Amino acid sequence: MKNYKHPNDRGYTNPELFVTTDWLEDNINNPNLQIVDVDSPEEYSIGHIPGSSNPIDNFYKTSLKDRTHIQSPEIFSETMSKLGIDNSTQVICYDRSAGLYAFRLIWALHYHGHKNVKFLDGGFPKWVHEDRKVTTIKPYIESKVFNTKIDTNIFADKNFILKNFDDKSTIILDVRSDDERIGVNLRGGSRGGKIPGSVHIEWKNFHTTGNIPILKSAEEIRKILSEKNITTDKNIITYCQGGIRAAHTFWALKLSGFNNVKNYDGSWREWAEDFSCPIEN
């Protein structure tokens, strides 16, 4: 792949969050490895990396009407257990969406206390581009027991945001599209607009374009953020519509030296539906 840089050469603070396609092919038969295809069941059925499972049909299922917020510890534990993941399992996540859904699952695993999880750099597009083996066969998965231990340090809710409105060291980062931010595209919500005082950078700015999108280097990501006066000493809260794009941006920042980052998991869908929460449009 032309101009491809190994994750170790992109200046990330924790490049160990990544594995390459070479590494995965060499380790694909490791019995302690679970590969998770975090895309739609339709995409998965067309073809996937051998041995990978597909949880997307229940991964976001909660008691909430919008079905996008983080699962409860009990439901998440059950979901991971059915995927053959316990607390010693090394999880490899990939998708076909520039890491959008894979980074969401990685964030969710970290939130529930499981740090032994990695992202397949380049995802399924890079795997296919390199003519590696693809299958339509669903693997047999033996259930295990996954126990959760919540890490609240990477999570924000609306009350946390309301408490930190006047904190000059805290930046609320809106990573939605322009149409969502100005209220043209409500995406089924009751109100359009933005959280007052939030800074806007769409999540797509943090990865390359083309058929095989790759997360940009730490230097490039810091430059994008510095243009909006966002520096590594700030406390950052990312938000989008339902915490998915915000989770992708969470990792873009964490990999680039921003240590104090939280994902507002409820995001605009929760904020807009609570009419006591202020908005700008």
Tab-separated table of C-alpha atoms in Angstrom:
chain	number	residue	atom	x	y	z
A	1	MET	CA	0.000	0.000	0.000
A	2	LYS	CA	1.580	3.246	-1.198
A	3	ASN	CA	2.799	5.736	1.450
A	4	TYR	CA	1.623	3.465	4.278
A	5	LYS	CA	3.252	4.218	7.612
A	6	HIS	CA	3.397	1.605	10.351
A	7	PRO	CA	1.563	2.732	13.530
A	8	ASN	CA	4.933	2.743	15.325
A	9	ASP	CA	6.080	5.467	12.921
A	10	ARG	CA	3.161	7.868	13.389
A	11	GLY	CA	4.228	9.358	16.710
A	12	TYR	CA	1.431	7.877	18.807
A	13	THR	CA	1.839	7.803	22.568
A	14	ASN	CA	0.484	4.241	22.699
A	15	PRO	CA	1.013	2.549	19.310
A	16	GLU	CA	0.474	-0.784	21.041
A	17	LEU	CA	-3.259	-0.115	20.561
A	18	PHE	CA	-2.735	-1.243	16.947
A	19	VAL	CA	-1.925	-4.495	15.226
A	20	THR	CA	-1.035	-4.768	11.555
A	21	THR	CA	-2.470	-7.131	8.975
A	22	ASP	CA	0.881	-8.969	8.933
A	23	TRP	CA	0.698	-9.486	12.691
A	24	LEU	CA	-2.893	-10.701	12.599
A	25	GLU	CA	-2.217	-13.173	9.806
A	26	ASP	CA	0.726	-14.570	11.804
A	27	ASN	CA	-1.322	-14.831	15.020
A	28	ILE	CA	-4.766	-15.675	13.677
A	29	ASN	CA	-4.769	-19.184	15.187
A	30	ASN	CA	-3.806	-18.050	18.686
A	31	PRO	CA	-6.414	-19.701	20.968
A	32	ASN	CA	-6.416	-16.683	23.305
A	33	LEU	CA	-7.353	-14.329	20.466
A	34	GLN	CA	-10.885	-13.208	19.577
A	35	ILE	CA	-11.324	-11.212	16.388
A	36	VAL	CA	-14.429	-9.032	16.264
A	37	ASP	CA	-15.913	-7.653	13.039
A	38	VAL	CA	-17.730	-4.534	14.231
A	39	ASP	CA	-19.823	-3.853	11.132
A	40	SER	CA	-23.331	-4.734	10.010
A	41	PRO	CA	-24.448	-8.377	9.788
A	42	GLU	CA	-24.976	-7.781	6.058
A	43	GLU	CA	-21.360	-6.731	5.523
A	44	TYR	CA	-20.148	-9.588	7.714
A	45	SER	CA	-22.157	-12.170	5.755
A	46	ILE	CA	-20.591	-11.066	2.458
A	47	GLY	CA	-17.126	-11.839	3.770
A	48	HIS	CA	-14.984	-11.440	6.875
A	49	ILE	CA	-11.606	-12.323	8.330
A	50	PRO	CA	-11.508	-16.033	9.261
A	51	GLY	CA	-12.385	-16.649	12.899
A	52	SER	CA	-14.036	-13.279	13.439
A	53	SER	CA	-17.421	-12.909	15.115
A	54	ASN	CA	-19.999	-10.182	14.571
A	55	PRO	CA	-21.839	-8.636	17.558
A	56	ILE	CA	-23.296	-5.552	15.902
A	57	ASP	CA	-26.891	-6.831	16.028
A	58	ASN	CA	-26.873	-6.650	19.829
A	59	PHE	CA	-23.827	-4.572	20.723
A	60	TYR	CA	-25.789	-1.306	20.995
A	61	LYS	CA	-29.003	-2.804	22.316
A	62	THR	CA	-30.042	-1.211	25.594
A	63	SER	CA	-33.256	-0.371	27.364
A	64	LEU	CA	-33.073	3.115	25.831
A	65	LYS	CA	-35.291	3.883	22.866
A	66	ASP	CA	-32.434	5.063	20.644
A	67	ARG	CA	-30.361	1.891	21.219
A	68	THR	CA	-27.056	3.724	20.916
A	69	HIS	CA	-25.899	4.318	24.492
A	70	ILE	CA	-23.436	2.127	26.308
A	71	GLN	CA	-24.791	-1.173	27.511
A	72	SER	CA	-25.195	-1.762	31.225
A	73	PRO	CA	-22.355	-3.754	32.824
A	74	GLU	CA	-24.654	-6.772	33.089
A	75	ILE	CA	-25.665	-6.741	29.413
A	76	PHE	CA	-22.154	-5.924	28.215
A	77	SER	CA	-20.759	-8.795	30.275
A	78	GLU	CA	-23.290	-11.144	28.705
A	79	THR	CA	-22.502	-9.875	25.192
A	80	MET	CA	-18.748	-10.315	25.598
A	81	SER	CA	-19.151	-13.715	27.248
A	82	LYS	CA	-21.156	-14.952	24.246
A	83	LEU	CA	-18.352	-13.736	21.975
A	84	GLY	CA	-15.913	-16.002	23.794
A	85	ILE	CA	-14.225	-13.125	25.584
A	86	ASP	CA	-13.094	-13.338	29.192
A	87	ASN	CA	-10.793	-11.041	31.127
A	88	SER	CA	-7.638	-12.679	29.772
A	89	THR	CA	-8.677	-12.677	26.098
A	90	GLN	CA	-6.846	-10.499	23.611
A	91	VAL	CA	-9.496	-8.825	21.451
A	92	ILE	CA	-8.806	-7.555	17.926
A	93	CYS	CA	-11.418	-5.173	16.473
A	94	TYR	CA	-11.859	-4.163	12.849
A	95	ASP	CA	-14.463	-2.674	10.519
A	96	ARG	CA	-14.937	-1.227	7.035
A	97	SER	CA	-15.656	2.293	8.281
A	98	ALA	CA	-12.291	3.950	9.011
A	99	GLY	CA	-12.380	2.525	12.528
A	100	LEU	CA	-15.661	4.222	13.411
A	101	TYR	CA	-17.349	1.193	14.978
A	102	ALA	CA	-14.197	-0.656	15.975
A	103	PHE	CA	-12.939	2.263	18.069
A	104	ARG	CA	-16.366	2.451	19.698
A	105	LEU	CA	-16.079	-1.167	20.846
A	106	ILE	CA	-12.499	-0.569	21.983
A	107	TRP	CA	-13.714	2.386	24.052
A	108	ALA	CA	-16.571	0.288	25.477
A	109	LEU	CA	-14.167	-2.489	26.455
A	110	HIS	CA	-11.866	0.002	28.185
A	111	TYR	CA	-14.879	1.539	29.949
A	112	HIS	CA	-15.799	-1.910	31.240
A	113	GLY	CA	-12.255	-2.568	32.424
A	114	HIS	CA	-10.790	-4.650	29.583
A	115	LYS	CA	-7.576	-3.080	28.265
A	116	ASN	CA	-6.288	-6.074	26.291
A	117	VAL	CA	-7.894	-4.941	23.046
A	118	LYS	CA	-6.361	-3.716	19.797
A	119	PHE	CA	-7.396	-2.162	16.490
A	120	LEU	CA	-6.522	-3.728	13.144
A	121	ASP	CA	-4.825	-0.880	11.298
A	122	GLY	CA	-6.484	-0.314	7.938
A	123	GLY	CA	-9.304	-2.662	8.873
A	124	PHE	CA	-10.985	-5.023	6.453
A	125	PRO	CA	-10.247	-2.837	3.374
A	126	LYS	CA	-6.479	-3.209	3.892
A	127	TRP	CA	-6.834	-6.949	4.590
A	128	VAL	CA	-8.725	-7.449	1.311
A	129	HIS	CA	-6.395	-5.139	-0.640
A	130	GLU	CA	-3.504	-7.408	0.345
A	131	ASP	CA	-5.350	-10.511	-0.931
A	132	ARG	CA	-5.493	-12.155	2.466
A	133	LYS	CA	-7.941	-14.954	3.186
A	134	VAL	CA	-11.645	-14.073	3.541
A	135	THR	CA	-14.512	-16.377	4.467
A	136	THR	CA	-18.296	-16.384	4.860
A	137	ILE	CA	-18.199	-19.131	7.496
A	138	LYS	CA	-19.271	-18.156	11.000
A	139	PRO	CA	-16.906	-19.639	13.577
A	140	TYR	CA	-18.055	-21.723	16.505
A	141	ILE	CA	-17.636	-19.596	19.627
A	142	GLU	CA	-17.438	-21.171	23.060
A	143	SER	CA	-18.879	-18.869	25.716
A	144	LYS	CA	-16.667	-17.626	28.520
A	145	VAL	CA	-17.181	-15.436	31.589
A	146	PHE	CA	-16.461	-11.715	31.233
A	147	ASN	CA	-16.443	-9.588	34.397
A	148	THR	CA	-16.690	-5.804	34.234
A	149	LYS	CA	-14.859	-3.141	36.218
A	150	ILE	CA	-16.103	0.310	35.220
A	151	ASP	CA	-13.585	3.052	34.413
A	152	THR	CA	-15.509	6.299	34.880
A	153	ASN	CA	-12.448	8.385	33.949
A	154	ILE	CA	-13.184	8.039	30.227
A	155	PHE	CA	-16.946	8.664	30.457
A	156	ALA	CA	-18.977	11.880	30.658
A	157	ASP	CA	-22.704	12.476	31.026
A	158	LYS	CA	-24.829	15.608	30.724
A	159	ASN	CA	-24.493	16.419	34.417
A	160	PHE	CA	-20.708	16.392	34.121
A	161	ILE	CA	-20.912	18.796	31.181
A	162	LEU	CA	-23.320	21.117	32.975
A	163	LYS	CA	-20.975	21.239	35.963
A	164	ASN	CA	-17.994	22.129	33.761
A	165	PHE	CA	-19.531	24.793	31.506
A	166	ASP	CA	-17.516	27.568	33.150
A	167	ASP	CA	-14.268	25.630	33.445
A	168	LYS	CA	-11.772	27.380	31.150
A	169	SER	CA	-9.576	24.273	31.046
A	170	THR	CA	-12.401	22.111	29.643
A	171	ILE	CA	-13.268	21.991	25.940
A	172	ILE	CA	-16.434	20.365	24.597
A	173	LEU	CA	-15.573	19.001	21.161
A	174	ASP	CA	-18.430	18.497	18.681
A	175	VAL	CA	-17.399	15.962	16.011
A	176	ARG	CA	-20.698	15.831	14.066
A	177	SER	CA	-21.281	17.103	10.533
A	178	ASP	CA	-21.890	20.778	9.747
A	179	ASP	CA	-25.560	20.067	8.969
A	180	GLU	CA	-26.083	18.485	12.374
A	181	ARG	CA	-24.329	21.308	14.180
A	182	ILE	CA	-26.371	24.080	12.572
A	183	GLY	CA	-29.601	22.153	13.087
A	184	VAL	CA	-30.401	21.277	9.458
A	185	ASN	CA	-30.094	17.528	10.013
A	186	LEU	CA	-31.891	16.504	13.219
A	187	ARG	CA	-31.335	12.762	12.650
A	188	GLY	CA	-34.654	12.023	14.298
A	189	GLY	CA	-34.072	14.289	17.276
A	190	SER	CA	-36.405	16.868	18.792
A	191	ARG	CA	-34.015	19.815	18.610
A	192	GLY	CA	-31.157	20.884	16.365
A	193	GLY	CA	-28.063	22.861	17.226
A	194	LYS	CA	-25.047	22.466	19.457
A	195	ILE	CA	-23.998	22.445	23.087
A	196	PRO	CA	-23.226	26.085	23.975
A	197	GLY	CA	-19.537	26.928	23.782
A	198	SER	CA	-18.579	23.714	22.012
A	199	VAL	CA	-15.818	23.644	19.401
A	200	HIS	CA	-16.455	21.894	16.079
A	201	ILE	CA	-14.126	19.517	14.209
A	202	GLU	CA	-15.820	16.737	12.255
A	203	TRP	CA	-14.463	13.292	13.148
A	204	LYS	CA	-13.529	12.546	9.522
A	205	ASN	CA	-10.737	15.109	9.706
A	206	PHE	CA	-8.698	12.728	11.844
A	207	HIS	CA	-8.267	9.991	9.233
A	208	THR	CA	-6.994	9.888	5.666
A	209	THR	CA	-9.286	9.669	2.656
A	210	GLY	CA	-9.373	7.004	-0.039
A	211	ASN	CA	-10.363	3.356	-0.176
A	212	ILE	CA	-8.195	2.413	2.801
A	213	PRO	CA	-8.541	5.216	5.373
A	214	ILE	CA	-5.889	5.298	8.088
A	215	LEU	CA	-5.821	7.338	11.292
A	216	LYS	CA	-3.579	10.349	10.744
A	217	SER	CA	-0.284	10.765	12.573
A	218	ALA	CA	-0.163	12.285	16.044
A	219	GLU	CA	1.533	15.381	14.636
A	220	GLU	CA	-1.213	15.874	12.047
A	221	ILE	CA	-3.950	15.376	14.643
A	222	ARG	CA	-2.360	17.841	17.076
A	223	LYS	CA	-2.061	20.400	14.259
A	224	ILE	CA	-5.766	20.077	13.416
A	225	LEU	CA	-6.654	20.593	17.069
A	226	SER	CA	-4.205	23.462	17.603
A	227	GLU	CA	-5.962	25.413	14.851
A	228	LYS	CA	-8.958	25.484	17.211
A	229	ASN	CA	-6.734	26.315	20.213
A	230	ILE	CA	-7.079	22.814	21.617
A	231	THR	CA	-3.848	21.803	23.329
A	232	THR	CA	-2.737	18.748	25.276
A	233	ASP	CA	-3.077	20.489	28.646
A	234	LYS	CA	-6.868	20.825	28.217
A	235	ASN	CA	-9.639	18.549	29.452
A	236	ILE	CA	-11.559	17.381	26.383
A	237	ILE	CA	-15.109	16.015	26.201
A	238	THR	CA	-16.026	14.587	22.794
A	239	TYR	CA	-19.625	14.305	21.613
A	240	CYS	CA	-21.582	13.455	18.481
A	241	GLN	CA	-25.105	12.053	18.081
A	242	GLY	CA	-24.833	8.857	20.104
A	243	GLY	CA	-21.253	8.414	21.318
A	244	ILE	CA	-19.879	6.477	18.331
A	245	ARG	CA	-18.048	9.148	16.323
A	246	ALA	CA	-17.096	10.686	19.662
A	247	ALA	CA	-15.421	7.408	20.677
A	248	HIS	CA	-13.396	7.417	17.447
A	249	THR	CA	-12.230	10.957	18.205
A	250	PHE	CA	-11.543	9.984	21.823
A	251	TRP	CA	-8.887	7.549	20.573
A	252	ALA	CA	-7.500	9.973	17.981
A	253	LEU	CA	-6.811	12.381	20.834
A	254	LYS	CA	-5.548	9.798	23.322
A	255	LEU	CA	-3.093	8.466	20.741
A	256	SER	CA	-1.848	12.001	20.088
A	257	GLY	CA	-0.876	12.930	23.630
A	258	PHE	CA	-4.166	14.224	25.037
A	259	ASN	CA	-4.361	12.460	28.385
A	260	ASN	CA	-7.539	14.030	29.786
A	261	VAL	CA	-10.275	12.960	27.376
A	262	LYS	CA	-13.821	11.765	28.031
A	263	ASN	CA	-16.503	10.501	25.659
A	264	TYR	CA	-19.950	11.971	26.264
A	265	ASP	CA	-21.706	8.718	25.497
A	266	GLY	CA	-25.268	10.086	25.528
A	267	SER	CA	-24.153	12.906	23.235
A	268	TRP	CA	-26.604	15.102	21.316
A	269	ARG	CA	-29.399	12.560	21.353
A	270	GLU	CA	-29.572	12.712	25.135
A	271	TRP	CA	-28.837	16.450	25.372
A	272	ALA	CA	-31.439	17.529	22.806
A	273	GLU	CA	-34.192	15.418	24.341
A	274	ASP	CA	-33.743	17.085	27.745
A	275	PHE	CA	-35.347	20.490	27.260
A	276	SER	CA	-33.712	21.784	30.428
A	277	CYS	CA	-30.337	21.559	28.660
A	278	PRO	CA	-29.372	24.768	26.820
A	279	ILE	CA	-28.569	24.755	23.103
A	280	GLU	CA	-27.210	27.123	20.464
A	281	ASN	CA	-28.254	27.055	16.820
